[in-house]
C-alpha positions in Angstrom: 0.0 0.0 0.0 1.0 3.3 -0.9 0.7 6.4 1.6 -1.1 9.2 1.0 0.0 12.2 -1.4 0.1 14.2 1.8 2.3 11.7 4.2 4.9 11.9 1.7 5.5 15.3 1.5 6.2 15.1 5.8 9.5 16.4 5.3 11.0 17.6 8.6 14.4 19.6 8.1 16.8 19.5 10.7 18.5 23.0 12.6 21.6 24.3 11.0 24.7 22.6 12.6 25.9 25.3 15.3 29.8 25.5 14.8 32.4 25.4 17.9 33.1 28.4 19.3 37.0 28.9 19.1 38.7 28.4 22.5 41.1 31.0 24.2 44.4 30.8 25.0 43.4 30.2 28.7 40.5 27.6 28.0 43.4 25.5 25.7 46.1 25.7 28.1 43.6 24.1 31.0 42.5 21.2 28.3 46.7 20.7 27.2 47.3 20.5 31.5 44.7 18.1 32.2 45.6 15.8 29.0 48.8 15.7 30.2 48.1 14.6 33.5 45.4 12.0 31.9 48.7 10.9 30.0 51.0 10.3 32.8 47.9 8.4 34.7 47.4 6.3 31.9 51.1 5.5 31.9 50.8 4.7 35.4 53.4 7.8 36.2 51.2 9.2 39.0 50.9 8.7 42.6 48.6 11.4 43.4 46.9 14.6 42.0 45.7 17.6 43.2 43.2 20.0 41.2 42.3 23.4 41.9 39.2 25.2 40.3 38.6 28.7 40.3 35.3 29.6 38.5 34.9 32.4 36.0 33.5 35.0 37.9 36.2 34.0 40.8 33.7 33.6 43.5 33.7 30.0 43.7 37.0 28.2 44.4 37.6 23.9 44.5 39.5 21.5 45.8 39.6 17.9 44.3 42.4 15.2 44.3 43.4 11.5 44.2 45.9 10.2 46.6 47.4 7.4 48.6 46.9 8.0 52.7 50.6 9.3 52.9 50.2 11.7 50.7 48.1 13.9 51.6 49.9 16.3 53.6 52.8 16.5 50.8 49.9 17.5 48.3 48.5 20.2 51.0 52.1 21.6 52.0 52.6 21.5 48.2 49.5 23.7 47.1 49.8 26.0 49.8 53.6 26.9 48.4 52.3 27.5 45.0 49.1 29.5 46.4 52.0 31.9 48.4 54.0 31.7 44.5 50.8 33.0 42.8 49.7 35.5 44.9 53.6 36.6 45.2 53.8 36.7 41.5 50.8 38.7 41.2 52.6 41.9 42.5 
């Protein structure tokens, strides 16, 4: 059985494709850092890591990591030297 004159001319098109918005420098660097890191975990070259977020507008700020039991204080002593660094080097 055939359909209809009408059903056949049902044609729904589909949105225009929306293109990728180019990155920035800063949105790049932070995807080449944590492929690097996703490298070296693969590779079975990392103990421990420790990530810190800051969020666009700066108000919210993050703390996430992965670690064995010992290493947690290395990773906090660790951070807090390179928190003093950037807020050092900001001046």
């Amino acid at each position: 059985m055939t359909e209809p004159a009408s059903e056949q001319t049902r044609v729904l098109t589909f949105p225009q494709v929306v293109t990728a918005a180019p990155a920035d420098e800063g949105t790049v660097s932070m995807i080449e850092v944590l492929q690097e890191q996703l490298r070296l975990a693969r590779e079975g070259k990392l103990r421990s890591v420790a990530v810190v977020s800051v969020s666009a507008d700066g108000g919210s700020i993050g703390t996430q990591w992965s670690c064995t039991h010992g290493d947690i204080s290395s990773l906090i002593g660790k951070l807090t030297v390179l928190a003093h660094d950037m807020m050092a080097a900001r001046k």
